[in-house]
XYZ file of C-alpha atoms in Angstrom:
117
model
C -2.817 11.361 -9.070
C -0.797 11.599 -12.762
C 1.990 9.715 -12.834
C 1.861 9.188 -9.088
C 4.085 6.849 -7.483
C 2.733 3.877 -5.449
C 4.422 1.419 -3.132
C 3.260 -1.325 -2.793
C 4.034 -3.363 0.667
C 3.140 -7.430 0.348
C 4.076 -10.114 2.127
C 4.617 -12.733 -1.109
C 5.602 -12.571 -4.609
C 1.862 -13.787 -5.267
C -0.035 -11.069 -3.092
C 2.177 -8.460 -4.383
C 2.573 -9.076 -8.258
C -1.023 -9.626 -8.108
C -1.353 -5.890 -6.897
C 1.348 -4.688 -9.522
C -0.495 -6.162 -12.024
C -3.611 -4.549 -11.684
C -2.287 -1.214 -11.488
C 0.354 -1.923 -14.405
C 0.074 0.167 -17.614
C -1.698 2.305 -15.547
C 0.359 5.980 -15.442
C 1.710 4.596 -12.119
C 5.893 4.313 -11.127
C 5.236 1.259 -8.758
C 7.766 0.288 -6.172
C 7.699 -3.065 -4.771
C 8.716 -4.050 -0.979
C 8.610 -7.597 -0.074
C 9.291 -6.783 3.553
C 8.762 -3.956 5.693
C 12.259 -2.790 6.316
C 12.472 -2.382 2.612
C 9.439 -0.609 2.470
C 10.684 2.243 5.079
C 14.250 2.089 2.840
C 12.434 3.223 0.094
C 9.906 5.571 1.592
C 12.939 7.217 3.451
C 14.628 7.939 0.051
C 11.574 9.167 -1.949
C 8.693 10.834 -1.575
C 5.442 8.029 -2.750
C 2.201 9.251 -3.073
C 0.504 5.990 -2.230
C 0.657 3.173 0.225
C -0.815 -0.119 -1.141
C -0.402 -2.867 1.493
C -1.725 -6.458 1.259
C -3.327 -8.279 4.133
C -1.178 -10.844 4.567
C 1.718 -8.235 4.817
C -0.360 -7.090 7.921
C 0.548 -8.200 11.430
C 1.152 -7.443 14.950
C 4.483 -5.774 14.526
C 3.249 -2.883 11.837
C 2.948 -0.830 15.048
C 6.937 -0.361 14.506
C 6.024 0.539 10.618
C 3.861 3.169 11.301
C 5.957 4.697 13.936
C 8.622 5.297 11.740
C 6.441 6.767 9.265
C 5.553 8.990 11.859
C 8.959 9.802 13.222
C 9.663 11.202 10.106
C 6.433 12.826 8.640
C 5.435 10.605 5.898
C 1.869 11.239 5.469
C 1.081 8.849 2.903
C -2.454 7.703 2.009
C -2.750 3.846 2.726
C -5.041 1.577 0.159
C -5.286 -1.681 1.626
C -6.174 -5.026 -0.464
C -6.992 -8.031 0.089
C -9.176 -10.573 1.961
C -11.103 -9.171 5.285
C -9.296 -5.877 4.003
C -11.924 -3.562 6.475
C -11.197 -5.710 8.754
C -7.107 -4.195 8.870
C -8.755 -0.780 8.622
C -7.509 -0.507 12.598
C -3.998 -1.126 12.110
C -3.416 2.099 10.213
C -2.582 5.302 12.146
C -5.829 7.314 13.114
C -4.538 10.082 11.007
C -4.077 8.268 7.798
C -6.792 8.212 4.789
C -7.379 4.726 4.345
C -9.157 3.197 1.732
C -10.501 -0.963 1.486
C -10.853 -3.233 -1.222
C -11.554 -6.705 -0.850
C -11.437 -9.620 -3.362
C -12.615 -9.453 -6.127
C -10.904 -6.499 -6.596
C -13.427 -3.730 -8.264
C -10.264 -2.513 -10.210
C -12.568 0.478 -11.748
C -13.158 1.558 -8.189
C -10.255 1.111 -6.974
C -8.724 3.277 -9.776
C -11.220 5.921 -8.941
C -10.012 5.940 -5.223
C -6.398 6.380 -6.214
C -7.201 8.985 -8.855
C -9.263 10.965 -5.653
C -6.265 10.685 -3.388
């Protein structure tokens, strides 16, 4: 993915900036969403390659998230970070490529998995 464009969906400033950072200086455009309904504002309005969401950002209601990416064909690749990460592998639709990292974060891994998505 060259110059591919990632959002990345966290729950904190922490979680999130955390993510940013290791994928800074990177060839990415990142987008940051601090909530959920301003992650489906932005993947509405452009097209992302990748979805990077943190654990904490996951819950009971993404059900509602990943309808609406649905509803409106977003097929996005989903990379999800964080502690237990595997663990969230369920809460992603069936359909979706989803990929796990778990702290510590094997950022030359992880930056192989992006590069094969």
């Amino acid at each position: 993915m060259d110059r591919g464009r990632i959002l990345i969906l966290g729950q904190t400033k922490e979680n999130t900036y955390e993510i940013r950072n290791l994928l800074d200086n990177r060839h990415f455009e990142l987008e940051i969403a601090l909530s959920r309904e301003l992650g489906k504002m932005v993947l509405a309005q452009r097209r992302m390659n990748l979805l990077v969401m943190h654990t904490e950002a996951i819950d009971g209601d993404m059900e509602e998230f990943f309808e609406f990416l649905e509803e409106r064909g977003i097929d996005i690749p989903i990379l999800i970070l964080g502690e237990e990460a595997k663990r969230f592998r369920d809460f992603a639709p069936s359909r979706a490529t989803v990929t796990c990292f778990e702290k510590p974060y094997p950022v030359e891994q992880m930056l192989t998995a992006i590069q094969a998505l």
